[in-house]
mmCIF file of C-alpha atoms in Angstrom:
data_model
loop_
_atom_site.group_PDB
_atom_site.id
_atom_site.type_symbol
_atom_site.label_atom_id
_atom_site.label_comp_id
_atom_site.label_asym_id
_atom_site.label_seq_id
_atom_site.Cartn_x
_atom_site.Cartn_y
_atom_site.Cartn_z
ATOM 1 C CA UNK A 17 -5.531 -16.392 6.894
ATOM 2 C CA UNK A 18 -6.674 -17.659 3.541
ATOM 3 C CA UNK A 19 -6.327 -20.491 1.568
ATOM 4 C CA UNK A 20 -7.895 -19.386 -1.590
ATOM 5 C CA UNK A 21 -6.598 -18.528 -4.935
ATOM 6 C CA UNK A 22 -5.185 -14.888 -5.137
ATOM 7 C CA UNK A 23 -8.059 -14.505 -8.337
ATOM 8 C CA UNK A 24 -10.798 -15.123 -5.324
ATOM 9 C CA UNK A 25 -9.501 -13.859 -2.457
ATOM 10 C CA UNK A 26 -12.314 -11.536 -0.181
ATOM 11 C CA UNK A 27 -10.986 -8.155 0.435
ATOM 12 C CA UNK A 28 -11.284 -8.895 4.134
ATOM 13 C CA UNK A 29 -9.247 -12.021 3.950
ATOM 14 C CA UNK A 30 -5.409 -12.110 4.936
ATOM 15 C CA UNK A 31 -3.035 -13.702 2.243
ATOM 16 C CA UNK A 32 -0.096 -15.237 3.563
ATOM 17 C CA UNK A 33 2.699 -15.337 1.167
ATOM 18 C CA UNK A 34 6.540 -16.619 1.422
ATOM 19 C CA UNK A 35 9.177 -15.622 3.529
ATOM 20 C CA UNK A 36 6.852 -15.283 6.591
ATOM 21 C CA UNK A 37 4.910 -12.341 5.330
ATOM 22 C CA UNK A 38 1.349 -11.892 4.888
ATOM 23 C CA UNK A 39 -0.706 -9.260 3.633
ATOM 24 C CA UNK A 40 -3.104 -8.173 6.191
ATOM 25 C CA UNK A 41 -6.052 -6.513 4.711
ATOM 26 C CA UNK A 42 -6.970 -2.559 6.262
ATOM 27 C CA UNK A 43 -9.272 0.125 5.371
ATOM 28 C CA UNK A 44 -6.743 3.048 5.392
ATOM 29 C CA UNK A 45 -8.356 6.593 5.902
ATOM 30 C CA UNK A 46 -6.090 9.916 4.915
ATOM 31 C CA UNK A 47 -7.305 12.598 7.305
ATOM 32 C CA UNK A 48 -6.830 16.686 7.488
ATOM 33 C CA UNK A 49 -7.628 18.527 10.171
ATOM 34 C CA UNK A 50 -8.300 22.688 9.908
ATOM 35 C CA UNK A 51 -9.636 24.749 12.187
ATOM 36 C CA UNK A 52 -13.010 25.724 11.523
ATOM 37 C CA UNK A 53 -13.347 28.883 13.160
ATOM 38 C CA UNK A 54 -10.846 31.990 13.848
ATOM 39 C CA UNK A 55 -11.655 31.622 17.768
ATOM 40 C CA UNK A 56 -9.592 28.900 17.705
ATOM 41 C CA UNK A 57 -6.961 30.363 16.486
ATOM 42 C CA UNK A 58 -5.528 31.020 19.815
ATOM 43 C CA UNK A 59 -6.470 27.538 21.303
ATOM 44 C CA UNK A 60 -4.192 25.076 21.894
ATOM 45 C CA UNK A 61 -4.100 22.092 19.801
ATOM 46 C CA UNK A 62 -4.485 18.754 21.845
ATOM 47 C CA UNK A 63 -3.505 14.926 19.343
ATOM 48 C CA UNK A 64 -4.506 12.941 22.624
ATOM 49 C CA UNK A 65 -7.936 14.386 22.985
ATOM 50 C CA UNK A 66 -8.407 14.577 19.272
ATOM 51 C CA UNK A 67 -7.751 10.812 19.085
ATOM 52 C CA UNK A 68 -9.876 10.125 21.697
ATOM 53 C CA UNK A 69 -12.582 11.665 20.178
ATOM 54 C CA UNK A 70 -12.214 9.929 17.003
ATOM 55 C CA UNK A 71 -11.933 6.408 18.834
ATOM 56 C CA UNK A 72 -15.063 6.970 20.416
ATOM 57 C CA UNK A 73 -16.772 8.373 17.213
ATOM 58 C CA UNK A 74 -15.781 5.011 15.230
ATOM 59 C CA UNK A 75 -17.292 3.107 18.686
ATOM 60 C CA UNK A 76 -20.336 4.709 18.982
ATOM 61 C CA UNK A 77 -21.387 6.421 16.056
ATOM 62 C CA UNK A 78 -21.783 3.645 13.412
ATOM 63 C CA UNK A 79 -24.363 1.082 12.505
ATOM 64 C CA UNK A 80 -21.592 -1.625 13.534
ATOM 65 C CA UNK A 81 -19.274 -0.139 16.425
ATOM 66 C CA UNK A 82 -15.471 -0.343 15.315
ATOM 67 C CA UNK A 83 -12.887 -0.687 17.711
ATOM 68 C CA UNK A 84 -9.371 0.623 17.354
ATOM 69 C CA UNK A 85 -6.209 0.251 19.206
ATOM 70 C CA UNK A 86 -4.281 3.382 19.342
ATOM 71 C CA UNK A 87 -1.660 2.742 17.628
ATOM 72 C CA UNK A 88 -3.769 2.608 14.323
ATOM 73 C CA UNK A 89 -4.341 6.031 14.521
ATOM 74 C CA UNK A 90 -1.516 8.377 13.786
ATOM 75 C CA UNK A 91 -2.270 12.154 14.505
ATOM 76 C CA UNK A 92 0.985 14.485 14.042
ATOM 77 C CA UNK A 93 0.585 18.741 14.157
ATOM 78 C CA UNK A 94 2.304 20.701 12.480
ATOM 79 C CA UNK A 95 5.052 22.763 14.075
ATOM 80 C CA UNK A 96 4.476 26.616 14.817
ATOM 81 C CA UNK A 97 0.865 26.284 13.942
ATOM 82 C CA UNK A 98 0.603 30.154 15.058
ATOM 83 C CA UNK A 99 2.577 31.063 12.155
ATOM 84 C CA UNK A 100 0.457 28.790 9.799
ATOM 85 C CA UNK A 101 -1.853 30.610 7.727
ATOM 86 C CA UNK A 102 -5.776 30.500 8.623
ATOM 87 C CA UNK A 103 -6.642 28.328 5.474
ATOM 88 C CA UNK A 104 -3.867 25.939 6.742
ATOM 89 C CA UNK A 105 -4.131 22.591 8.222
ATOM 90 C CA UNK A 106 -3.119 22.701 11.825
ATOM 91 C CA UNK A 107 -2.591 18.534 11.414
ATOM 92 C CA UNK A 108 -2.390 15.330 9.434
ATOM 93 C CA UNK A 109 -2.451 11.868 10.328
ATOM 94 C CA UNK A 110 -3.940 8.236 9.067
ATOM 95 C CA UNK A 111 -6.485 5.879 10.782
ATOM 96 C CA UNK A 112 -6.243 2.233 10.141
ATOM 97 C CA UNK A 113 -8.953 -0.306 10.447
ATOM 98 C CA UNK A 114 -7.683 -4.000 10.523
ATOM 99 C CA UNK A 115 -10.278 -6.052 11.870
ATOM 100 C CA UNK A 116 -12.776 -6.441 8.981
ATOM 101 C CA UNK A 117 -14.555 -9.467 9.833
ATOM 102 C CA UNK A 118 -17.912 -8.097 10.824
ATOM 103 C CA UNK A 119 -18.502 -7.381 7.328
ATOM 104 C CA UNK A 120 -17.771 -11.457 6.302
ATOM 105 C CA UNK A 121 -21.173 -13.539 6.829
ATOM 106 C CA UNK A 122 -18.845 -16.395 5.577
ATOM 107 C CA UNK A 123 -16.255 -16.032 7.232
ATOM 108 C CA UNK A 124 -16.176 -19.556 9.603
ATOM 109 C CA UNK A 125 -17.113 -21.369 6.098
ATOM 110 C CA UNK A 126 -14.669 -23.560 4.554
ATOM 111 C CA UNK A 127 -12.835 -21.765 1.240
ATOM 112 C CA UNK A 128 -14.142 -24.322 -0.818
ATOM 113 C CA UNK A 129 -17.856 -23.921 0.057
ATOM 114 C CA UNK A 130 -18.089 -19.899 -0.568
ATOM 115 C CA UNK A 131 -19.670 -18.992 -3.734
ATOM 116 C CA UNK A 132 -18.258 -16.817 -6.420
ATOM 117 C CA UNK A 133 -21.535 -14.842 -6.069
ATOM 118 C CA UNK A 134 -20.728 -14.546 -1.990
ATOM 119 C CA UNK A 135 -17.078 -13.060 -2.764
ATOM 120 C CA UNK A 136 -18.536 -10.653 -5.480
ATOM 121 C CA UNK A 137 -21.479 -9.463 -2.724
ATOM 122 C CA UNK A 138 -18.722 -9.490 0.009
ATOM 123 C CA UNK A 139 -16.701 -7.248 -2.390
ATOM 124 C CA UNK A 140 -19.688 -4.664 -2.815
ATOM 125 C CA UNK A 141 -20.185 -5.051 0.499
ATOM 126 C CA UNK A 142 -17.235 -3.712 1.859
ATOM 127 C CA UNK A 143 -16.555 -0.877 -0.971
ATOM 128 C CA UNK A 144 -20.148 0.655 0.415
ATOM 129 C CA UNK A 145 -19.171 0.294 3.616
ATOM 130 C CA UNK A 146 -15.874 2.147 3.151
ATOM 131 C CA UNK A 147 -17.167 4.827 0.834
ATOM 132 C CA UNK A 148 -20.312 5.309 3.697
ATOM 133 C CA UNK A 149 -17.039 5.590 5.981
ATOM 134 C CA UNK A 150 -15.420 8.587 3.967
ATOM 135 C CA UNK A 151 -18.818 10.081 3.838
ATOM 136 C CA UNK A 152 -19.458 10.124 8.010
ATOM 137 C CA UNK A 153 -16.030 11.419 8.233
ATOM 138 C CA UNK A 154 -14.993 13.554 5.783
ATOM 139 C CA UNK A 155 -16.149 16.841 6.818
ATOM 140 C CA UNK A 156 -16.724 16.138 10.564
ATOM 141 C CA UNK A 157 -16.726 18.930 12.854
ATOM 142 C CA UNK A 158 -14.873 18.072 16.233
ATOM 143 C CA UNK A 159 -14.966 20.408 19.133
ATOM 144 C CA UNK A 160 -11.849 19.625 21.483
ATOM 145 C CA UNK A 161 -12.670 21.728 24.824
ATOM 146 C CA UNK A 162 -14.085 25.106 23.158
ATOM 147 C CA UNK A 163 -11.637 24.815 20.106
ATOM 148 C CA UNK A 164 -13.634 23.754 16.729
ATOM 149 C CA UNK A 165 -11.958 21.534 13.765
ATOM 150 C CA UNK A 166 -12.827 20.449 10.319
ATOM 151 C CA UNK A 167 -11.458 16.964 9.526
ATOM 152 C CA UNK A 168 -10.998 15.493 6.025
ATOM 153 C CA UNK A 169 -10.778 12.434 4.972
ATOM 154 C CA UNK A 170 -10.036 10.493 1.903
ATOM 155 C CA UNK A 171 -8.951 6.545 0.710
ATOM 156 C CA UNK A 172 -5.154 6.858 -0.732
ATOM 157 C CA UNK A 173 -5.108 6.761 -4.305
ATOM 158 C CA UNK A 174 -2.965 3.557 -4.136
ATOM 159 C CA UNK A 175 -6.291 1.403 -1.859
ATOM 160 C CA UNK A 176 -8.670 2.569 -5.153
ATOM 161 C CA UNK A 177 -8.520 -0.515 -7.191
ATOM 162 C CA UNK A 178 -11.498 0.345 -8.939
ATOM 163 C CA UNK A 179 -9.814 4.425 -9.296
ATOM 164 C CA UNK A 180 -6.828 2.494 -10.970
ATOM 165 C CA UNK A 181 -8.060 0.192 -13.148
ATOM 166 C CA UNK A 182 -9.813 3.232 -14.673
ATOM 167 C CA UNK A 183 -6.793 5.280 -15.110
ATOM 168 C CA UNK A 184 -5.005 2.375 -17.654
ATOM 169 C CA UNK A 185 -8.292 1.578 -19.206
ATOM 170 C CA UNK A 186 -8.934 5.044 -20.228
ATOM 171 C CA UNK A 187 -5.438 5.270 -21.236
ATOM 172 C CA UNK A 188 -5.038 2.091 -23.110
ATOM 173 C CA UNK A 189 -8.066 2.877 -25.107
ATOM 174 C CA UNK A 190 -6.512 6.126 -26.150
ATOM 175 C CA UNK A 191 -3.218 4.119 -27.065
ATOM 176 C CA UNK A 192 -5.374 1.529 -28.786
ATOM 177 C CA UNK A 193 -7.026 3.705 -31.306
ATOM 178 C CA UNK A 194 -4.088 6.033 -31.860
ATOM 179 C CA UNK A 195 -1.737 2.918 -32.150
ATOM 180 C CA UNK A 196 -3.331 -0.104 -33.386
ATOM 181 C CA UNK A 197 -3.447 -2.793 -31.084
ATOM 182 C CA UNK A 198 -4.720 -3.616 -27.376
ATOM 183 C CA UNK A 199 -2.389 -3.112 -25.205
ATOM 184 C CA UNK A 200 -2.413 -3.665 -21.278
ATOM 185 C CA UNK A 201 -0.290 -2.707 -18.594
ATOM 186 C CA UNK A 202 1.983 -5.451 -16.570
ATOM 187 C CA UNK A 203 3.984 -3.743 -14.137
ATOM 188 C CA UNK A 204 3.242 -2.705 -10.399
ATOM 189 C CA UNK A 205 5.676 -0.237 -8.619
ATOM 190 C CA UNK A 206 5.248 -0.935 -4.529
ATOM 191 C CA UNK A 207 6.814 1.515 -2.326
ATOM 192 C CA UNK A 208 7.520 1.989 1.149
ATOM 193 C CA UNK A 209 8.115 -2.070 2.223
ATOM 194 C CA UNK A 210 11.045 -2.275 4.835
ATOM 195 C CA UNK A 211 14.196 -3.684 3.100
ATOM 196 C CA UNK A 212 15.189 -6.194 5.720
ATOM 197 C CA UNK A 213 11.851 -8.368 5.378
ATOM 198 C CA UNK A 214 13.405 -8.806 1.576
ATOM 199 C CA UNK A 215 16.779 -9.532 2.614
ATOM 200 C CA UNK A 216 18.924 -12.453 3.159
ATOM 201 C CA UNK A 217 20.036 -12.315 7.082
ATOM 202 C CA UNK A 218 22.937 -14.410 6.430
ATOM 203 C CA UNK A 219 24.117 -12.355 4.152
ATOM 204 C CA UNK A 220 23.172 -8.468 4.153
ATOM 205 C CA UNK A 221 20.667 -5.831 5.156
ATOM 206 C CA UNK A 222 19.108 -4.794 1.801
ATOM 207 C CA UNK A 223 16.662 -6.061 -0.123
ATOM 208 C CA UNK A 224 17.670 -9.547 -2.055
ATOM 209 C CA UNK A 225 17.049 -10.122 -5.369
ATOM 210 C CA UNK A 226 16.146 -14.008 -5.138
ATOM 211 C CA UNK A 227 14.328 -13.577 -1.859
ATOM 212 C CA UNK A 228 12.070 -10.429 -3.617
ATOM 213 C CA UNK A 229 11.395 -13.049 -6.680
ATOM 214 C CA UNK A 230 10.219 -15.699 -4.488
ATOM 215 C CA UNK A 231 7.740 -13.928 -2.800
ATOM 216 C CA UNK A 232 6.139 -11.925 -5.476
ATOM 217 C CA UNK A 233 6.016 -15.536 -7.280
ATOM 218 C CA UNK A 234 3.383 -15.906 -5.483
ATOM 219 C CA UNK A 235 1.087 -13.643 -8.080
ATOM 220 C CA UNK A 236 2.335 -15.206 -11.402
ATOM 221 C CA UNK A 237 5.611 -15.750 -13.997
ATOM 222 C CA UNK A 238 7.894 -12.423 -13.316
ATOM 223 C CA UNK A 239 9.201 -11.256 -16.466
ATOM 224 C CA UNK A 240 11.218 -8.310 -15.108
ATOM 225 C CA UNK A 241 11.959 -6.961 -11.914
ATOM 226 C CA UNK A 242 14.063 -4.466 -9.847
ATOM 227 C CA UNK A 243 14.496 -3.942 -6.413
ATOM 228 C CA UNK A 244 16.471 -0.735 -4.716
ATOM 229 C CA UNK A 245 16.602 1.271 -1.582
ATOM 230 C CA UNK A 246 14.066 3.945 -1.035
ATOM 231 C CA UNK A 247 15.400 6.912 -0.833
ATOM 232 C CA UNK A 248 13.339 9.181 -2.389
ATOM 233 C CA UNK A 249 10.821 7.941 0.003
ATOM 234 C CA UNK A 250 12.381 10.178 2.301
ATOM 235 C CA UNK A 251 13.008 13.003 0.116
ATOM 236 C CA UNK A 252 9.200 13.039 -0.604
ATOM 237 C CA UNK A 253 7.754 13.263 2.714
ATOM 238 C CA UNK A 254 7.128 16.591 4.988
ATOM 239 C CA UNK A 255 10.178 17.162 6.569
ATOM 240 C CA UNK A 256 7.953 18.427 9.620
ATOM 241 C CA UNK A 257 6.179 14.876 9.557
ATOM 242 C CA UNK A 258 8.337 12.507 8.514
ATOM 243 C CA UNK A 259 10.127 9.829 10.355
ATOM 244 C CA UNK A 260 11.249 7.656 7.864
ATOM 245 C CA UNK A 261 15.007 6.708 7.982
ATOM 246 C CA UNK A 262 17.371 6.333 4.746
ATOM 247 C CA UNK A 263 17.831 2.777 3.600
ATOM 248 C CA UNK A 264 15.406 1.170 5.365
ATOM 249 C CA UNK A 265 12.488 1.566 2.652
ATOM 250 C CA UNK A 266 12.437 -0.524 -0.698
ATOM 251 C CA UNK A 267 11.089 0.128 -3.986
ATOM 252 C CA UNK A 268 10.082 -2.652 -5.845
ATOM 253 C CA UNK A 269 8.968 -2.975 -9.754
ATOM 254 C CA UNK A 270 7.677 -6.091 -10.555
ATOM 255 C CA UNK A 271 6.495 -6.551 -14.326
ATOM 256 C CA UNK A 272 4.495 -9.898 -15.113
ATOM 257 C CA UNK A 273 4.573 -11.981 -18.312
ATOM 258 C CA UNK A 274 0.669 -12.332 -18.092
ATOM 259 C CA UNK A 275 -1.930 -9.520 -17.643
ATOM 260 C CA UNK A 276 -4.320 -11.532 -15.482
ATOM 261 C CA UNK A 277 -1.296 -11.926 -12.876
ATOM 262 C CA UNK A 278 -0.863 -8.438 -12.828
ATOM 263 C CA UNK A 279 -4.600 -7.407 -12.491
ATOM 264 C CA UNK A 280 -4.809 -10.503 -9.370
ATOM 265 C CA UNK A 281 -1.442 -9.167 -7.736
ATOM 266 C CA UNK A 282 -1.913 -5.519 -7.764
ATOM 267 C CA UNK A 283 -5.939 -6.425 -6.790
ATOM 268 C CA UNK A 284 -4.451 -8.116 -3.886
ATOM 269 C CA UNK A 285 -2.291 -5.570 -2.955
ATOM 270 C CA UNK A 286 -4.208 -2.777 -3.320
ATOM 271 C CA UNK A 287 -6.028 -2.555 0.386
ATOM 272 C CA UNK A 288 -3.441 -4.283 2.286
ATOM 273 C CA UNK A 289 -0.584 -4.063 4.722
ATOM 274 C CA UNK A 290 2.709 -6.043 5.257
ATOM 275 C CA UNK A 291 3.092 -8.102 8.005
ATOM 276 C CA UNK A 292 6.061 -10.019 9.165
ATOM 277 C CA UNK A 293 5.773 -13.095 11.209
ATOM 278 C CA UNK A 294 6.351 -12.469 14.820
ATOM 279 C CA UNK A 295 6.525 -9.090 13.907
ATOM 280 C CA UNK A 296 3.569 -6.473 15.634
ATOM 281 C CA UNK A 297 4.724 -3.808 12.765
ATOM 282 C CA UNK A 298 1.979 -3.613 9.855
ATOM 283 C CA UNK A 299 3.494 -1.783 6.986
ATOM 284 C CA UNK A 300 1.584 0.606 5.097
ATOM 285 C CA UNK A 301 3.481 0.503 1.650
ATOM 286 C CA UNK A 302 2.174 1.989 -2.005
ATOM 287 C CA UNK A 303 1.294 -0.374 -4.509
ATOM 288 C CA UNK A 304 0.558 1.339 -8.004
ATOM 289 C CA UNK A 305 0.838 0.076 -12.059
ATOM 290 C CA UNK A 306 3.347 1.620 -13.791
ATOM 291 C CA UNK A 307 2.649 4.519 -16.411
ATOM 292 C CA UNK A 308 5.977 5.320 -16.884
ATOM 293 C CA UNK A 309 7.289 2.512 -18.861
ATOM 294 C CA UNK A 310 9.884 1.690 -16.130
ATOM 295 C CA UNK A 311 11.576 -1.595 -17.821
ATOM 296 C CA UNK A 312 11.423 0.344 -21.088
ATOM 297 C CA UNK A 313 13.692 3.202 -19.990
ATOM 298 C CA UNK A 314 16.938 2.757 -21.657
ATOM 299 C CA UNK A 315 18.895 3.905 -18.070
ATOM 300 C CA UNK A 316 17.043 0.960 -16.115
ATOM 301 C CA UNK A 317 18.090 -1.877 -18.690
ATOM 302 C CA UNK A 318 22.078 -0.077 -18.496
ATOM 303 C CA UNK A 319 21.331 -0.915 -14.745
ATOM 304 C CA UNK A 320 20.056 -3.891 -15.272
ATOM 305 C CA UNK A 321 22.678 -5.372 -17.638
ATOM 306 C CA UNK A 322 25.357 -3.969 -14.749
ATOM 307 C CA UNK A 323 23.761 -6.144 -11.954
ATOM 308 C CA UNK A 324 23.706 -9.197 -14.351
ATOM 309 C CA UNK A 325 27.680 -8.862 -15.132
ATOM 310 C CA UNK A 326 27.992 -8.557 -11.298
ATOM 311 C CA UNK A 327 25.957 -11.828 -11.099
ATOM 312 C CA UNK A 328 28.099 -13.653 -13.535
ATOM 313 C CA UNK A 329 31.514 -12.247 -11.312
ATOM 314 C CA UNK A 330 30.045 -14.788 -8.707
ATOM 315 C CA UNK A 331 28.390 -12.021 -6.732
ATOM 316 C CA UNK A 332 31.302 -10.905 -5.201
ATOM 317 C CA UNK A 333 29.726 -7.326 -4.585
ATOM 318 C CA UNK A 334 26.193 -8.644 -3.685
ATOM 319 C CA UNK A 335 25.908 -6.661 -0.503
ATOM 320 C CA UNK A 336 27.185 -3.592 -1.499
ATOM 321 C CA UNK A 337 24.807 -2.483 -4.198
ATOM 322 C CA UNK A 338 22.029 -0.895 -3.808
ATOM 323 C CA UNK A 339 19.658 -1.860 -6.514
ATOM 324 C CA UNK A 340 19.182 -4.820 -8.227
ATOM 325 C CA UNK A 341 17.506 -6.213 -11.509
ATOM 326 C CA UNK A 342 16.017 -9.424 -12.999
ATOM 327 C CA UNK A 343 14.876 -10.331 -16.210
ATOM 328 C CA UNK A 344 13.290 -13.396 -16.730
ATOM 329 C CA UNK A 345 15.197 -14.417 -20.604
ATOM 330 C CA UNK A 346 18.860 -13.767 -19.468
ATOM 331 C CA UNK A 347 18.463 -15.288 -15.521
ATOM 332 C CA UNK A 348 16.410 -17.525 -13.448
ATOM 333 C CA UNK A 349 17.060 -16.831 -9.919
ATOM 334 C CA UNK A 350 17.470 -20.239 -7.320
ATOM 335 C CA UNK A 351 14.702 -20.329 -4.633
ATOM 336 C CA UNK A 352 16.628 -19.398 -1.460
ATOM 337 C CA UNK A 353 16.637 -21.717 1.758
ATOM 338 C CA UNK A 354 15.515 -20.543 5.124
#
């Protein structure tokens, strides 16, 4: 748990936040397995063994041994893999590495008495660490009884701060020259957070408005922002893979009035899972900036002008809806009580 501002907070530092969540800080690996070989064509394909093997790769194969409890690594084949072609992968699955604190000299140290320069090292520190991580794995060669595998791996797009604060730099600069003007982006889309940790017991099942707003508060001034179910969640994922359930995913768009909010907030979030107090479920959501001008699509602000006449009616529909907007000039939403 950490005390520290969000602008200096160690990558391998949990931030607790309001509403009982905290965001638990992971190295998240994205791994494909093939086969590697046509004699194993015929061979069954084992998850258990497979797991074990990786387990006791992460244990005994690196310069610091990392220890895993099952349950942070999720192996799932895909079905008829004697129908799948040879170039195929026979599986896909994600490993999860929570306990980061071996990389943290300072870790017992009081916040106040780390350094800038020891948060900027411990930040360099653990991006070499995880990139010499992708590098041992990706590309491994397992051999489960007789049958031979290939795995990839790879860091999700939406855990490369670094990848993403390329992307809208290089695309800003364009904008800049072509339009006059720096401009900067201010909105973060997050994807895949369960709706009932934003929702007001007391009075429904989906994501709240007010509660959503207090917590991401937390980062800076909100300007705009919309919360809805996450449906397309669902309609995105491999139907042979996924077990996600209608309605119980939210999408949140969050746009700040400062650019230095946004930067700290989706810096924060980028890395990180969602955790729940009392709660042993760490959720692995998306957190990404926005490059499709979400608050400036003329559907979204019909939307949003429709939840704000609902708000004026007193609310009466409040738990039926199913997405919700704010905008920071036309309403300032109460803090709710626990």
């Amino acid at each position: 748990m950490s005390f520290r501002p969000v602008e200096s907070l160690p990558p391998t530092e949990t931030l607790e936040i309001e509403n009982g969540l905290s965001l638990v800080p992971r190295v998240k690996l994205l791994l494909t397995i093939h086969r590697s070989d046509l004699s194993s064509v015929s061979k069954p394909f084992d998850e258990w063994k497979l797991k074990r093997s990786l387990i006791d790769f992460l244990k005994t194969s690196l310069a610091t041994p990392v220890v895993i409890p099952e349950e942070d690594l999720h192996i799932r084949r895909f079905k008829d893999l004697k129908k799948r072609k040879r170039d195929e992968p026979v599986a896909q699955g994600t490993l999860s590495i929570h306990d980061l604190g071996f990389l943290d000299k300072n870790r017992y140290k009081s916040a106040s008495l780390v350094e800038e320069d020891d948060i900027t090292a411990l930040e360099k520190k653990f991006l070499d660490w995880r990139r010499c991580l992708v590098d041992k794995m990706d590309g491994m060669e397992l051999n489960i009884e007789g049958a031979k595998f290939k795995l990839s791996a790879a860091i999700p797009r939406s855990d490369d701060f670094q990848g993403m604060k390329k992307e809208w730099e290089d695309l800003y600069a364009f904008r800049r020259y072509s339009r006059g003007g720096r401009q900067q982006p201010d909105t973060i889309v997050i994807r895949g957070v369960p709706s009932r940790w934003f929702s007001e017991p007391r009075v429904s099942s989906k994501p709240s408005m007010l509660v959503t707003h207090t917590i991401f508060s937390t980062f800076g001034k909100i300007r705009n922002l919309s919360v809805a179910e996450d449906n397309n969640l669902v309609e995105n994922e491999d139907e042979e893979s996924s077990d996600l359930v209608s309605g119980l995913h939210c999408k949140i768009v969050v746009q700040f009035e400062k650019y230095v909010d946004f930067y700290n907030a989706l810096k924060v979030l980028s890395g990180r899972s969602l955790q729940k107090h009392g709660s042993r479920l760490k959720a692995d959501y998306e957190a990404n900036w926005d490059k499709d001008g979400f608050f400036r699509n003329p559907g979204n602000r019909t939307q949003e002008k429709d939840s704000r006449i609902q708000a004026m009616m007193g609310g009466q529909n409040r738990s039926e809806g199913s997405r919700y907007h704010f905008n920071s000039e036309n309403a300032r939403p109460k803090r709710f009580k626990d």
